[in-house]
């Protein structure tokens, strides 16, 4: 009989730790999504000649008489696009991990319910 409280405790702990990991995952997803949106916004701004979000580059182009050269603008555009395409799969992976956490949590809660029901049955059976 002492084994059941230990099992219930383990299952409850797993549920709690998965909750915490899921919260961390959600924060990471939010941060990655926010950064992807920034990349897309920066791409638009660079195409319009606005470099304010890049402090050092902005200062450099303000001090030079020529401003940003087309080749550099193209390099920046390509780099921002590449960053976007590289980061997007990480966001997709975090979404898949989140779904896995939720699935595992459901299984753990089902296990808790089943264990509690089984424990009640054993107690009733022993009282007879």
mmCIF file of N, CA and C in Angstrom:
data_model
loop_
_atom_site.group_PDB
_atom_site.id
_atom_site.type_symbol
_atom_site.label_atom_id
_atom_site.label_comp_id
_atom_site.label_asym_id
_atom_site.label_seq_id
_atom_site.Cartn_x
_atom_site.Cartn_y
_atom_site.Cartn_z
ATOM 1 N N UNK A 1 0.817 -1.208 0.000
ATOM 2 C CA UNK A 1 0.000 0.000 0.000
ATOM 3 C C UNK A 1 0.854 1.263 0.000
ATOM 4 N N UNK A 2 2.064 1.184 0.592
ATOM 5 C CA UNK A 2 2.906 2.373 0.653
ATOM 6 C C UNK A 2 3.424 2.759 -0.722
ATOM 7 N N UNK A 3 3.410 1.834 -1.638
ATOM 8 C CA UNK A 3 3.887 2.098 -2.994
ATOM 9 C C UNK A 3 2.997 3.115 -3.713
ATOM 10 N N UNK A 4 1.703 3.116 -3.444
ATOM 11 C CA UNK A 4 0.759 4.005 -4.139
ATOM 12 C C UNK A 4 1.044 5.485 -3.871
ATOM 13 N N UNK A 5 1.255 5.918 -2.617
ATOM 14 C CA UNK A 5 1.564 7.341 -2.407
ATOM 15 C C UNK A 5 2.845 7.761 -3.125
ATOM 16 N N UNK A 6 3.830 6.855 -3.160
ATOM 17 C CA UNK A 6 5.072 7.145 -3.862
ATOM 18 C C UNK A 6 4.809 7.320 -5.356
ATOM 19 N N UNK A 7 4.032 6.411 -5.928
ATOM 20 C CA UNK A 7 3.696 6.509 -7.353
ATOM 21 C C UNK A 7 2.900 7.777 -7.636
ATOM 22 N N UNK A 8 1.920 8.062 -6.788
ATOM 23 C CA UNK A 8 1.119 9.277 -6.973
ATOM 24 C C UNK A 8 1.998 10.517 -6.892
ATOM 25 N N UNK A 9 2.936 10.521 -5.954
ATOM 26 C CA UNK A 9 3.851 11.653 -5.820
ATOM 27 C C UNK A 9 4.718 11.827 -7.048
ATOM 28 N N UNK A 10 5.213 10.728 -7.577
ATOM 29 C CA UNK A 10 6.040 10.792 -8.793
ATOM 30 C C UNK A 10 5.242 11.352 -9.964
ATOM 31 N N UNK A 11 4.050 10.849 -10.123
ATOM 32 C CA UNK A 11 3.202 11.300 -11.234
ATOM 33 C C UNK A 11 2.866 12.781 -11.071
ATOM 34 N N UNK A 12 2.547 13.197 -9.849
ATOM 35 C CA UNK A 12 2.233 14.611 -9.602
ATOM 36 C C UNK A 12 3.449 15.484 -9.885
ATOM 37 N N UNK A 13 4.643 15.023 -9.464
ATOM 38 C CA UNK A 13 5.870 15.778 -9.732
ATOM 39 C C UNK A 13 6.094 15.917 -11.235
ATOM 40 N N UNK A 14 5.955 14.823 -11.967
ATOM 41 C CA UNK A 14 6.137 14.880 -13.419
ATOM 42 C C UNK A 14 5.175 15.870 -14.055
ATOM 43 N N UNK A 15 3.962 15.887 -13.580
ATOM 44 C CA UNK A 15 2.982 16.833 -14.093
ATOM 45 C C UNK A 15 3.432 18.268 -13.828
ATOM 46 N N UNK A 16 3.910 18.522 -12.607
ATOM 47 C CA UNK A 16 4.363 19.873 -12.254
ATOM 48 C C UNK A 16 5.576 20.304 -13.067
ATOM 49 N N UNK A 17 6.554 19.414 -13.219
ATOM 50 C CA UNK A 17 7.766 19.793 -13.942
ATOM 51 C C UNK A 17 7.457 20.006 -15.420
ATOM 52 N N UNK A 18 6.545 19.213 -15.973
ATOM 53 C CA UNK A 18 6.146 19.425 -17.367
ATOM 54 C C UNK A 18 5.420 20.758 -17.525
ATOM 55 N N UNK A 19 4.641 21.150 -16.526
ATOM 56 C CA UNK A 19 4.000 22.473 -16.554
ATOM 57 C C UNK A 19 5.051 23.575 -16.632
ATOM 58 N N UNK A 20 6.091 23.454 -15.814
ATOM 59 C CA UNK A 20 7.146 24.470 -15.802
ATOM 60 C C UNK A 20 7.903 24.501 -17.128
ATOM 61 N N UNK A 21 8.196 23.341 -17.675
ATOM 62 C CA UNK A 21 8.868 23.286 -18.975
ATOM 63 C C UNK A 21 7.986 23.871 -20.071
ATOM 64 N N UNK A 22 6.698 23.632 -19.987
ATOM 65 C CA UNK A 22 5.775 24.193 -20.966
ATOM 66 C C UNK A 22 5.751 25.718 -20.876
ATOM 67 N N UNK A 23 5.766 26.257 -19.655
ATOM 68 C CA UNK A 23 5.795 27.717 -19.486
ATOM 69 C C UNK A 23 7.065 28.305 -20.090
ATOM 70 N N UNK A 24 8.204 27.653 -19.855
ATOM 71 C CA UNK A 24 9.463 28.104 -20.444
ATOM 72 C C UNK A 24 9.382 28.060 -21.963
ATOM 73 N N UNK A 25 8.849 26.983 -22.490
ATOM 74 C CA UNK A 25 8.702 26.824 -23.931
ATOM 75 C C UNK A 25 7.840 27.938 -24.526
ATOM 76 N N UNK A 26 6.744 28.271 -23.846
ATOM 77 C CA UNK A 26 5.866 29.337 -24.341
ATOM 78 C C UNK A 26 6.595 30.673 -24.378
ATOM 79 N N UNK A 27 7.407 30.953 -23.351
ATOM 80 C CA UNK A 27 8.188 32.199 -23.339
ATOM 81 C C UNK A 27 9.171 32.225 -24.500
ATOM 82 N N UNK A 28 9.833 31.093 -24.732
ATOM 83 C CA UNK A 28 10.775 31.016 -25.848
ATOM 84 C C UNK A 28 10.055 31.226 -27.178
ATOM 85 N N UNK A 29 8.899 30.590 -27.334
ATOM 86 C CA UNK A 29 8.120 30.763 -28.564
ATOM 87 C C UNK A 29 7.775 32.230 -28.777
ATOM 88 N N UNK A 30 7.304 32.883 -27.718
ATOM 89 C CA UNK A 30 6.928 34.294 -27.825
ATOM 90 C C UNK A 30 8.124 35.149 -28.220
ATOM 91 N N UNK A 31 9.279 34.896 -27.601
ATOM 92 C CA UNK A 31 10.473 35.677 -27.916
ATOM 93 C C UNK A 31 10.934 35.450 -29.350
ATOM 94 N N UNK A 32 10.879 34.221 -29.795
ATOM 95 C CA UNK A 32 11.289 33.929 -31.174
ATOM 96 C C UNK A 32 10.323 34.568 -32.163
ATOM 97 N N UNK A 33 9.028 34.467 -31.895
ATOM 98 C CA UNK A 33 8.043 35.090 -32.790
ATOM 99 C C UNK A 33 8.230 36.606 -32.838
ATOM 100 N N UNK A 34 8.500 37.206 -31.689
ATOM 101 C CA UNK A 34 8.726 38.657 -31.646
ATOM 102 C C UNK A 34 9.963 39.020 -32.463
ATOM 103 N N UNK A 35 11.007 38.213 -32.366
ATOM 104 C CA UNK A 35 12.220 38.501 -33.126
ATOM 105 C C UNK A 35 11.985 38.332 -34.622
ATOM 106 N N UNK A 36 11.221 37.327 -35.012
ATOM 107 C CA UNK A 36 10.899 37.141 -36.433
ATOM 108 C C UNK A 36 10.156 38.365 -36.968
ATOM 109 N N UNK A 37 9.219 38.880 -36.188
ATOM 110 C CA UNK A 37 8.494 40.091 -36.602
ATOM 111 C C UNK A 37 9.434 41.281 -36.713
ATOM 112 N N UNK A 38 10.395 41.388 -35.795
ATOM 113 C CA UNK A 38 11.388 42.466 -35.878
ATOM 114 C C UNK A 38 12.197 42.345 -37.164
ATOM 115 N N UNK A 39 12.634 41.130 -37.474
ATOM 116 C CA UNK A 39 13.406 40.923 -38.702
ATOM 117 C C UNK A 39 12.623 41.390 -39.923
ATOM 118 N N UNK A 40 11.359 41.025 -39.977
ATOM 119 C CA UNK A 40 10.527 41.410 -41.120
ATOM 120 C C UNK A 40 10.333 42.927 -41.173
ATOM 121 N N UNK A 41 10.165 43.542 -40.013
ATOM 122 C CA UNK A 41 10.026 44.994 -39.939
ATOM 123 C C UNK A 41 11.321 45.683 -40.371
ATOM 124 N N UNK A 42 12.455 45.168 -39.902
ATOM 125 C CA UNK A 42 13.740 45.750 -40.272
ATOM 126 C C UNK A 42 13.968 45.651 -41.777
ATOM 127 N N UNK A 43 13.560 44.551 -42.361
ATOM 128 C CA UNK A 43 13.716 44.368 -43.802
ATOM 129 C C UNK A 43 12.967 45.459 -44.563
ATOM 130 N N UNK A 44 11.738 45.731 -44.148
ATOM 131 C CA UNK A 44 10.962 46.803 -44.781
ATOM 132 C C UNK A 44 11.643 48.152 -44.611
ATOM 133 N N UNK A 45 12.107 48.425 -43.405
ATOM 134 C CA UNK A 45 12.736 49.718 -43.122
ATOM 135 C C UNK A 45 14.033 49.906 -43.899
ATOM 136 N N UNK A 46 14.846 48.862 -43.983
ATOM 137 C CA UNK A 46 16.101 48.961 -44.733
ATOM 138 C C UNK A 46 15.809 49.280 -46.192
ATOM 139 N N UNK A 47 14.780 48.657 -46.753
ATOM 140 C CA UNK A 47 14.408 48.933 -48.146
ATOM 141 C C UNK A 47 13.972 50.375 -48.349
ATOM 142 N N UNK A 48 13.455 50.996 -47.279
ATOM 143 C CA UNK A 48 13.050 52.403 -47.353
ATOM 144 C C UNK A 48 14.186 53.354 -46.978
ATOM 145 N N UNK A 49 15.348 52.783 -46.659
ATOM 146 C CA UNK A 49 16.497 53.609 -46.308
ATOM 147 C C UNK A 49 16.554 53.998 -44.840
ATOM 148 N N UNK A 50 15.691 53.439 -44.022
ATOM 149 C CA UNK A 50 15.681 53.736 -42.589
ATOM 150 C C UNK A 50 16.575 52.724 -41.878
ATOM 151 N N UNK A 51 17.654 53.213 -41.273
ATOM 152 C CA UNK A 51 18.603 52.334 -40.601
ATOM 153 C C UNK A 51 18.664 52.597 -39.101
ATOM 154 N N UNK A 52 17.705 53.324 -38.572
ATOM 155 C CA UNK A 52 17.737 53.761 -37.173
ATOM 156 C C UNK A 52 17.860 52.596 -36.191
ATOM 157 N N UNK A 53 17.343 51.433 -36.530
ATOM 158 C CA UNK A 53 17.373 50.294 -35.603
ATOM 159 C C UNK A 53 18.757 49.667 -35.510
ATOM 160 N N UNK A 54 19.645 50.014 -36.442
ATOM 161 C CA UNK A 54 21.034 49.541 -36.418
ATOM 162 C C UNK A 54 21.920 50.725 -36.048
ATOM 163 N N UNK A 55 22.161 50.872 -34.766
ATOM 164 C CA UNK A 55 22.819 52.067 -34.230
ATOM 165 C C UNK A 55 24.169 52.353 -34.885
ATOM 166 N N UNK A 56 25.034 51.377 -34.955
ATOM 167 C CA UNK A 56 26.375 51.603 -35.502
ATOM 168 C C UNK A 56 26.328 51.876 -37.005
ATOM 169 N N UNK A 57 25.519 51.126 -37.712
ATOM 170 C CA UNK A 57 25.381 51.339 -39.157
ATOM 171 C C UNK A 57 24.770 52.701 -39.437
ATOM 172 N N UNK A 58 23.776 53.074 -38.663
ATOM 173 C CA UNK A 58 23.126 54.371 -38.830
ATOM 174 C C UNK A 58 24.127 55.503 -38.626
ATOM 175 N N UNK A 59 24.930 55.402 -37.580
ATOM 176 C CA UNK A 59 25.955 56.423 -37.311
ATOM 177 C C UNK A 59 26.962 56.475 -38.445
ATOM 178 N N UNK A 60 27.396 55.317 -38.904
ATOM 179 C CA UNK A 60 28.379 55.248 -39.990
ATOM 180 C C UNK A 60 27.843 55.886 -41.270
ATOM 181 N N UNK A 61 26.614 55.595 -41.625
ATOM 182 C CA UNK A 61 26.064 56.152 -42.867
ATOM 183 C C UNK A 61 25.777 57.645 -42.740
ATOM 184 N N UNK A 62 25.438 58.096 -41.522
ATOM 185 C CA UNK A 62 25.221 59.532 -41.322
ATOM 186 C C UNK A 62 26.523 60.306 -41.456
ATOM 187 N N UNK A 63 27.625 59.692 -41.009
ATOM 188 C CA UNK A 63 28.920 60.362 -41.065
ATOM 189 C C UNK A 63 29.522 60.323 -42.463
ATOM 190 N N UNK A 64 29.161 59.330 -43.248
ATOM 191 C CA UNK A 64 29.707 59.254 -44.602
ATOM 192 C C UNK A 64 28.855 60.114 -45.528
ATOM 193 N N UNK A 65 29.459 60.582 -46.558
ATOM 194 C CA UNK A 65 28.741 61.456 -47.494
ATOM 195 C C UNK A 65 27.874 60.664 -48.465
ATOM 196 N N UNK A 66 28.187 59.396 -48.637
ATOM 197 C CA UNK A 66 27.461 58.607 -49.633
ATOM 198 C C UNK A 66 26.236 57.901 -49.065
ATOM 199 N N UNK A 67 26.127 57.809 -47.735
ATOM 200 C CA UNK A 67 25.006 57.073 -47.149
ATOM 201 C C UNK A 67 25.208 55.583 -47.354
ATOM 202 N N UNK A 68 24.140 54.827 -47.313
ATOM 203 C CA UNK A 68 24.256 53.376 -47.509
ATOM 204 C C UNK A 68 24.328 53.077 -49.002
ATOM 205 N N UNK A 69 25.283 52.259 -49.364
ATOM 206 C CA UNK A 69 25.438 51.908 -50.776
ATOM 207 C C UNK A 69 24.513 50.736 -51.100
ATOM 208 N N UNK A 70 24.124 50.666 -52.361
ATOM 209 C CA UNK A 70 23.164 49.634 -52.772
ATOM 210 C C UNK A 70 23.654 48.219 -52.481
ATOM 211 N N UNK A 71 24.959 47.972 -52.698
ATOM 212 C CA UNK A 71 25.486 46.628 -52.429
ATOM 213 C C UNK A 71 25.304 46.245 -50.962
ATOM 214 N N UNK A 72 25.561 47.191 -50.067
ATOM 215 C CA UNK A 72 25.404 46.921 -48.643
ATOM 216 C C UNK A 72 23.931 46.708 -48.299
ATOM 217 N N UNK A 73 23.060 47.505 -48.878
ATOM 218 C CA UNK A 73 21.619 47.335 -48.637
ATOM 219 C C UNK A 73 21.183 45.928 -49.067
ATOM 220 N N UNK A 74 21.694 45.485 -50.211
ATOM 221 C CA UNK A 74 21.354 44.148 -50.704
ATOM 222 C C UNK A 74 21.896 43.062 -49.767
ATOM 223 N N UNK A 75 23.126 43.245 -49.274
ATOM 224 C CA UNK A 75 23.696 42.285 -48.318
ATOM 225 C C UNK A 75 22.853 42.209 -47.048
ATOM 226 N N UNK A 76 22.449 43.364 -46.552
ATOM 227 C CA UNK A 76 21.631 43.404 -45.334
ATOM 228 C C UNK A 76 20.288 42.728 -45.583
ATOM 229 N N UNK A 77 19.667 43.023 -46.718
ATOM 230 C CA UNK A 77 18.390 42.381 -47.067
ATOM 231 C C UNK A 77 18.538 40.863 -47.102
ATOM 232 N N UNK A 78 19.585 40.388 -47.766
ATOM 233 C CA UNK A 78 19.805 38.940 -47.862
ATOM 234 C C UNK A 78 20.042 38.332 -46.483
ATOM 235 N N UNK A 79 20.830 39.024 -45.674
ATOM 236 C CA UNK A 79 21.118 38.506 -44.338
ATOM 237 C C UNK A 79 19.850 38.440 -43.489
ATOM 238 N N UNK A 80 19.032 39.468 -43.525
ATOM 239 C CA UNK A 80 17.790 39.472 -42.742
ATOM 240 C C UNK A 80 16.842 38.374 -43.212
ATOM 241 N N UNK A 81 16.754 38.179 -44.520
ATOM 242 C CA UNK A 81 15.914 37.100 -45.052
ATOM 243 C C UNK A 81 16.431 35.728 -44.606
ATOM 244 N N UNK A 82 17.766 35.565 -44.664
ATOM 245 C CA UNK A 82 18.354 34.289 -44.237
ATOM 246 C C UNK A 82 18.116 34.035 -42.752
ATOM 247 N N UNK A 83 18.270 35.068 -41.934
ATOM 248 C CA UNK A 83 17.988 34.918 -40.506
ATOM 249 C C UNK A 83 16.549 34.477 -40.282
ATOM 250 N N UNK A 84 15.641 35.107 -40.988
ATOM 251 C CA UNK A 84 14.224 34.762 -40.863
ATOM 252 C C UNK A 84 13.998 33.292 -41.211
ATOM 253 N N UNK A 85 14.574 32.853 -42.313
ATOM 254 C CA UNK A 85 14.364 31.461 -42.734
ATOM 255 C C UNK A 85 15.078 30.469 -41.818
ATOM 256 N N UNK A 86 16.161 30.891 -41.171
ATOM 257 C CA UNK A 86 16.870 30.011 -40.237
ATOM 258 C C UNK A 86 16.140 29.910 -38.898
ATOM 259 N N UNK A 87 15.530 30.994 -38.458
ATOM 260 C CA UNK A 87 14.887 31.026 -37.144
ATOM 261 C C UNK A 87 13.497 30.398 -37.177
ATOM 262 N N UNK A 88 12.810 30.492 -38.282
ATOM 263 C CA UNK A 88 11.444 29.969 -38.378
ATOM 264 C C UNK A 88 11.336 28.491 -37.991
ATOM 265 N N UNK A 89 12.255 27.629 -38.455
ATOM 266 C CA UNK A 89 12.152 26.219 -38.030
ATOM 267 C C UNK A 89 12.269 26.034 -36.515
ATOM 268 N N UNK A 90 13.055 26.874 -35.848
ATOM 269 C CA UNK A 90 13.159 26.785 -34.381
ATOM 270 C C UNK A 90 11.808 27.074 -33.746
ATOM 271 N N UNK A 91 11.109 28.039 -34.298
ATOM 272 C CA UNK A 91 9.780 28.370 -33.789
ATOM 273 C C UNK A 91 8.823 27.194 -33.992
ATOM 274 N N UNK A 92 8.905 26.578 -35.156
ATOM 275 C CA UNK A 92 8.059 25.411 -35.442
ATOM 276 C C UNK A 92 8.389 24.250 -34.500
ATOM 277 N N UNK A 93 9.683 24.064 -34.222
ATOM 278 C CA UNK A 93 10.100 22.998 -33.314
ATOM 279 C C UNK A 93 9.563 23.241 -31.906
ATOM 280 N N UNK A 94 9.639 24.484 -31.430
ATOM 281 C CA UNK A 94 9.126 24.793 -30.096
ATOM 282 C C UNK A 94 7.622 24.544 -30.016
ATOM 283 N N UNK A 95 6.910 24.815 -31.098
ATOM 284 C CA UNK A 95 5.474 24.538 -31.125
ATOM 285 C C UNK A 95 5.223 23.034 -31.000
ATOM 286 N N UNK A 96 6.033 22.247 -31.694
ATOM 287 C CA UNK A 96 5.890 20.790 -31.604
ATOM 288 C C UNK A 96 6.210 20.293 -30.192
ATOM 289 N N UNK A 97 7.229 20.877 -29.570
ATOM 290 C CA UNK A 97 7.582 20.500 -28.193
ATOM 291 C C UNK A 97 6.436 20.844 -27.251
ATOM 292 N N UNK A 98 5.827 22.003 -27.453
ATOM 293 C CA UNK A 98 4.692 22.412 -26.615
ATOM 294 C C UNK A 98 3.554 21.388 -26.717
ATOM 295 N N UNK A 99 3.264 20.974 -27.938
ATOM 296 C CA UNK A 99 2.200 19.983 -28.132
ATOM 297 C C UNK A 99 2.552 18.659 -27.455
ATOM 298 N N UNK A 100 3.831 18.289 -27.493
ATOM 299 C CA UNK A 100 4.270 17.071 -26.815
ATOM 300 C C UNK A 100 4.097 17.202 -25.304
ATOM 301 N N UNK A 101 4.475 18.356 -24.733
ATOM 302 C CA UNK A 101 4.289 18.580 -23.297
ATOM 303 C C UNK A 101 2.819 18.451 -22.917
ATOM 304 N N UNK A 102 1.952 19.050 -23.703
ATOM 305 C CA UNK A 102 0.528 18.984 -23.389
ATOM 306 C C UNK A 102 0.017 17.549 -23.457
ATOM 307 N N UNK A 103 0.488 16.822 -24.452
ATOM 308 C CA UNK A 103 0.099 15.419 -24.594
ATOM 309 C C UNK A 103 0.572 14.609 -23.391
ATOM 310 N N UNK A 104 1.836 14.801 -22.978
ATOM 311 C CA UNK A 104 2.370 14.076 -21.824
ATOM 312 C C UNK A 104 1.620 14.447 -20.550
ATOM 313 N N UNK A 105 1.288 15.711 -20.420
ATOM 314 C CA UNK A 105 0.569 16.155 -19.222
ATOM 315 C C UNK A 105 -0.801 15.473 -19.136
ATOM 316 N N UNK A 106 -1.481 15.373 -20.271
ATOM 317 C CA UNK A 106 -2.782 14.692 -20.271
ATOM 318 C C UNK A 106 -2.634 13.231 -19.824
ATOM 319 N N UNK A 107 -1.597 12.579 -20.324
ATOM 320 C CA UNK A 107 -1.360 11.182 -19.938
ATOM 321 C C UNK A 107 -1.095 11.087 -18.443
ATOM 322 N N UNK A 108 -0.316 12.009 -17.914
ATOM 323 C CA UNK A 108 -0.018 11.990 -16.479
ATOM 324 C C UNK A 108 -1.287 12.191 -15.674
ATOM 325 N N UNK A 109 -2.125 13.138 -16.084
ATOM 326 C CA UNK A 109 -3.362 13.362 -15.329
ATOM 327 C C UNK A 109 -4.302 12.167 -15.421
ATOM 328 N N UNK A 110 -4.331 11.535 -16.562
ATOM 329 C CA UNK A 110 -5.136 10.312 -16.694
ATOM 330 C C UNK A 110 -4.585 9.242 -15.753
ATOM 331 N N UNK A 111 -3.256 9.141 -15.683
ATOM 332 C CA UNK A 111 -2.631 8.171 -14.777
ATOM 333 C C UNK A 111 -2.994 8.458 -13.330
ATOM 334 N N UNK A 112 -2.999 9.720 -12.944
ATOM 335 C CA UNK A 112 -3.365 10.091 -11.572
ATOM 336 C C UNK A 112 -4.796 9.667 -11.277
ATOM 337 N N UNK A 113 -5.698 9.946 -12.184
ATOM 338 C CA UNK A 113 -7.107 9.582 -11.990
ATOM 339 C C UNK A 113 -7.250 8.067 -11.874
ATOM 340 N N UNK A 114 -6.585 7.346 -12.763
ATOM 341 C CA UNK A 114 -6.662 5.882 -12.735
ATOM 342 C C UNK A 114 -6.077 5.345 -11.431
ATOM 343 N N UNK A 115 -4.930 5.891 -11.004
ATOM 344 C CA UNK A 115 -4.315 5.435 -9.754
ATOM 345 C C UNK A 115 -5.210 5.717 -8.552
ATOM 346 N N UNK A 116 -5.824 6.890 -8.528
ATOM 347 C CA UNK A 116 -6.720 7.220 -7.414
ATOM 348 C C UNK A 116 -7.915 6.271 -7.384
ATOM 349 N N UNK A 117 -8.496 6.016 -8.551
ATOM 350 C CA UNK A 117 -9.630 5.085 -8.618
ATOM 351 C C UNK A 117 -9.211 3.684 -8.171
ATOM 352 N N UNK A 118 -8.048 3.257 -8.613
ATOM 353 C CA UNK A 118 -7.546 1.925 -8.241
ATOM 354 C C UNK A 118 -7.299 1.857 -6.736
ATOM 355 N N UNK A 119 -6.734 2.927 -6.178
ATOM 356 C CA UNK A 119 -6.473 2.975 -4.742
ATOM 357 C C UNK A 119 -7.775 2.904 -3.951
ATOM 358 N N UNK A 120 -8.793 3.619 -4.415
ATOM 359 C CA UNK A 120 -10.103 3.569 -3.752
ATOM 360 C C UNK A 120 -10.668 2.152 -3.784
ATOM 361 N N UNK A 121 -10.524 1.486 -4.929
ATOM 362 C CA UNK A 121 -11.006 0.108 -5.052
ATOM 363 C C UNK A 121 -10.286 -0.811 -4.069
ATOM 364 N N UNK A 122 -8.971 -0.627 -3.932
ATOM 365 C CA UNK A 122 -8.199 -1.459 -3.009
ATOM 366 C C UNK A 122 -8.614 -1.220 -1.562
ATOM 367 N N UNK A 123 -8.846 0.041 -1.210
ATOM 368 C CA UNK A 123 -9.267 0.372 0.153
ATOM 369 C C UNK A 123 -10.623 -0.255 0.443
ATOM 370 N N UNK A 124 -11.554 -0.130 -0.483
ATOM 371 C CA UNK A 124 -12.886 -0.719 -0.307
ATOM 372 C C UNK A 124 -12.768 -2.237 -0.198
ATOM 373 N N UNK A 125 -11.933 -2.828 -1.022
ATOM 374 C CA UNK A 125 -11.752 -4.278 -1.015
ATOM 375 C C UNK A 125 -11.147 -4.755 0.309
ATOM 376 N N UNK A 126 -10.184 -4.003 0.852
ATOM 377 C CA UNK A 126 -9.546 -4.391 2.116
ATOM 378 C C UNK A 126 -10.492 -4.233 3.301
ATOM 379 N N UNK A 127 -11.427 -3.301 3.231
ATOM 380 C CA UNK A 127 -12.385 -3.096 4.322
ATOM 381 C C UNK A 127 -13.366 -4.253 4.416
ATOM 382 N N UNK A 128 -13.549 -4.971 3.332
ATOM 383 C CA UNK A 128 -14.510 -6.087 3.318
ATOM 384 C C UNK A 128 -13.952 -7.235 4.020
#
